[in-house]
Short mmCIF file of C-alpha atoms in Angstrom, two decimals:
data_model
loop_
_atom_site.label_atom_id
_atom_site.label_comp_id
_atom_site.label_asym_id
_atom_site.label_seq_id
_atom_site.Cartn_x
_atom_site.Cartn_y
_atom_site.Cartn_z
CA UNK A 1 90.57 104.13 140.04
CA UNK A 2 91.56 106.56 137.02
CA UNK A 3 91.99 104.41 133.79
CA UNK A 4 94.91 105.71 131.37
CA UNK A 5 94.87 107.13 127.93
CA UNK A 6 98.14 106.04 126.93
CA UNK A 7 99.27 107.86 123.08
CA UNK A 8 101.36 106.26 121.12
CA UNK A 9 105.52 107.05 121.87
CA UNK A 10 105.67 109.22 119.44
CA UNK A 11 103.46 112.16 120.11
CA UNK A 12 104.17 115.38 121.72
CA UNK A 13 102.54 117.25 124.05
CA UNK A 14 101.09 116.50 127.07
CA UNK A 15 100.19 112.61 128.50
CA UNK A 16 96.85 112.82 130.49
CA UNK A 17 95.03 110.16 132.15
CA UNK A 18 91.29 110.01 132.30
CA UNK A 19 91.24 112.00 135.98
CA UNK A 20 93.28 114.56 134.21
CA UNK A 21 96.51 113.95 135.98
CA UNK A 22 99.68 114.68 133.80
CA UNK A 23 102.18 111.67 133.52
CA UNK A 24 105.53 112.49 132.63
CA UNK A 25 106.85 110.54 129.66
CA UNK A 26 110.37 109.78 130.52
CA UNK A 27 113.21 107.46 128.81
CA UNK A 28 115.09 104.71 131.65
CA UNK A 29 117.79 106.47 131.88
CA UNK A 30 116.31 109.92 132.62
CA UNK A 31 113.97 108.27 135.02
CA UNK A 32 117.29 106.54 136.75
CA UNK A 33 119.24 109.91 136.77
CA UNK A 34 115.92 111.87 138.09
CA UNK A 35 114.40 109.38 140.53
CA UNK A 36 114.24 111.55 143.63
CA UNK A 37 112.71 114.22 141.57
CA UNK A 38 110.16 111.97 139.94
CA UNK A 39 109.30 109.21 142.42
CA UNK A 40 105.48 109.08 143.31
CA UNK A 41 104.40 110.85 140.03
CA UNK A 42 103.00 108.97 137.35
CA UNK A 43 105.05 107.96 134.03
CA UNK A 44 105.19 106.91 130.74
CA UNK A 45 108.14 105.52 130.27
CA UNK A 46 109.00 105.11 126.59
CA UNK A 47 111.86 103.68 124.37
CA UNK A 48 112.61 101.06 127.07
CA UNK A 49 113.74 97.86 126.21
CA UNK A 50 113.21 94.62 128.21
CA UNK A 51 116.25 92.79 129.28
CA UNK A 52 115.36 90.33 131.85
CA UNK A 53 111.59 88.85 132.94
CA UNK A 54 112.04 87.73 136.89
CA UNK A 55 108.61 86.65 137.36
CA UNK A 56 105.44 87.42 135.56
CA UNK A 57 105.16 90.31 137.40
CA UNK A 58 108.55 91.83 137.69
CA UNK A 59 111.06 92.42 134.71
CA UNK A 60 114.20 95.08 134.40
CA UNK A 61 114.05 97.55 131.49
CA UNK A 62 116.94 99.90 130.32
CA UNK A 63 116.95 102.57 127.35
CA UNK A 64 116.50 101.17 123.98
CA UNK A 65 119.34 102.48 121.81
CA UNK A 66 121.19 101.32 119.13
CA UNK A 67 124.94 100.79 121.20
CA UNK A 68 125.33 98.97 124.06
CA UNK A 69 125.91 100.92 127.45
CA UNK A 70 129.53 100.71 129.27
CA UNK A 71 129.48 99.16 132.41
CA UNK A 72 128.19 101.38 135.28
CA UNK A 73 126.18 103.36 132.96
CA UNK A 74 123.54 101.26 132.24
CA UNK A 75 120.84 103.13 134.43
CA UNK A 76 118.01 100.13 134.62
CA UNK A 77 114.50 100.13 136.22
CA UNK A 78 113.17 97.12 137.76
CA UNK A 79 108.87 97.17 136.27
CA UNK A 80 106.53 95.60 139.40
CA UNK A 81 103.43 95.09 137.82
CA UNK A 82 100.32 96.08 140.32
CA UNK A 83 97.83 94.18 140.14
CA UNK A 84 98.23 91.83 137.17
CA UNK A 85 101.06 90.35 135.36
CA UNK A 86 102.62 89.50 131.36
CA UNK A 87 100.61 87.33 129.30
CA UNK A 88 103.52 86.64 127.02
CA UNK A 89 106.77 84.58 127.96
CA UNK A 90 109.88 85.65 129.06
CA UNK A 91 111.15 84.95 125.48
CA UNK A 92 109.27 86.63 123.68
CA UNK A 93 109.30 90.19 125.84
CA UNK A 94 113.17 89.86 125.96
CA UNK A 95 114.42 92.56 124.00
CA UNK A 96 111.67 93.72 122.59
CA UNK A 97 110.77 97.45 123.10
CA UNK A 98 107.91 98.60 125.30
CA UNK A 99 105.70 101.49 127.00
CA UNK A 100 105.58 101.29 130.72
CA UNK A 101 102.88 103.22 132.74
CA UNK A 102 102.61 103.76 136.82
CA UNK A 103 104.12 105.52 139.82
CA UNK A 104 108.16 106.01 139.71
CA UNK A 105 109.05 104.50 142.82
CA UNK A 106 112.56 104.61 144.67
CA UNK A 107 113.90 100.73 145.23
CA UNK A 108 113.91 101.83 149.16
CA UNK A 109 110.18 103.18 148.99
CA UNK A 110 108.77 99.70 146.89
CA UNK A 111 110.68 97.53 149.24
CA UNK A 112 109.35 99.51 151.97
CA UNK A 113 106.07 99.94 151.27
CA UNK A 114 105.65 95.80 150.06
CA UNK A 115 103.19 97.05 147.90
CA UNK A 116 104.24 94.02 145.34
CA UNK A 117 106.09 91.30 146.43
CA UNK A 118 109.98 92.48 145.49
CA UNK A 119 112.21 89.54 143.67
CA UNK A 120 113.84 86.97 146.08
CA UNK A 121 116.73 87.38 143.30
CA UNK A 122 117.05 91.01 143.12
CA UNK A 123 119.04 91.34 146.27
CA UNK A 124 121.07 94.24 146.91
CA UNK A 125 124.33 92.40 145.24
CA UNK A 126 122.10 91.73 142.46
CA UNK A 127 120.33 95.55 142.48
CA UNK A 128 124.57 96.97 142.05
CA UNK A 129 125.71 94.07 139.70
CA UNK A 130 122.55 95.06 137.43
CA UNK A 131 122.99 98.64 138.07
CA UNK A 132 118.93 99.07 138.97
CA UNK A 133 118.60 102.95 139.67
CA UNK A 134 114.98 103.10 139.85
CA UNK A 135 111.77 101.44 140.24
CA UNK A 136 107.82 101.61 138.41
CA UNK A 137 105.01 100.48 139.82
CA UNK A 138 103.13 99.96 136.39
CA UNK A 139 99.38 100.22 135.78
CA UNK A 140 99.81 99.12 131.88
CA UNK A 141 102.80 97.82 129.79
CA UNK A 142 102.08 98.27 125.94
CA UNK A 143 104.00 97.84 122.49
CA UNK A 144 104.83 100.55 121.01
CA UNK A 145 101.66 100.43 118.91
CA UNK A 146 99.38 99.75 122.07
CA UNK A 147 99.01 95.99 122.65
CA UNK A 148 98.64 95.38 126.01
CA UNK A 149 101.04 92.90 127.62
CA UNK A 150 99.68 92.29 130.69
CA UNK A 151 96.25 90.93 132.20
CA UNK A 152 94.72 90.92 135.73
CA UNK A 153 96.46 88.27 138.07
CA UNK A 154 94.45 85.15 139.03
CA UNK A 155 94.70 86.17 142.64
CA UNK A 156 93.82 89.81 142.38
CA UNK A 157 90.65 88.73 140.23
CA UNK A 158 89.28 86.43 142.91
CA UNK A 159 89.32 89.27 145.43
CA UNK A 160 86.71 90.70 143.75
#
């Protein structure tokens, strides 16, 4: 399994993990309007701010900026995390800003593919109401600064 060098949000040039693959550092709302161009390549997806935790292993991010979006703009991504989940609560990710790693996935190819389990209460009334566009299936989810957020699940550590 490649691990990921992950630099901090602000630097430019080129994101590389440890196998040399290039990840493309996308916004949400680039990553929403580009989906079928970027799903199954691997991401950074920066400037994203958390605005609703499902379940410790799925939340919904949208761009951080400093005006709120009109309605049917917003352009959200619903984060599955693979194989672990947040170690902090719902409250305290809430609008916070982070840095999302993984795979950008289409909503039809993660609910397809059951890699993760998909949220009972993101059904598809729920996907338009929310106006979900795309999907991650993230590896890592940092602060800006680098603090990882999540650790291994209890269930994926027993496996081993």
């Amino acid at each position: 399994t490649a691990q990921l060098t992950v630099l901090p949000p602000k630097t430019t040039g080129r994101v590389v993990d440890s196998n040399g693959d290039r990840i493309s550092p996308v916004r949400p709302s680039v990553l929403a309007h580009l989906i079928d161009d970027l799903a199954g390549h691997k991401v950074q997806v920066r400037y994203a701010r958390v605005v609703g935790v499902f379940n410790p292993r799925a939340f919904l991010i949208e761009s951080a900026t400093s005006f709120f979006a009109m309605l049917g703009a917003r352009d959200r991504v619903i984060v599955l995390v693979e194989d672990a989940e947040l170690h902090v609560s719902a409250k305290a990710v809430v609008g916070s800003n982070v840095v999302v790693a993984g795979v950008a996935r289409t909503l039809l190819g993660l609910q397809t593919t059951r890699e993760v389990a998909w949220p009972s209460e993101l059904t598809r009334e729920a996907v338009k109401r929310l106006e979900v566009r795309a999907a991650v299936l993230a590896t890592s989810v940092q602060t800006a600064e680098g603090v990882e957020l999540t650790v291994r699940s209890r269930s994926t550590s027993e496996d081993d």
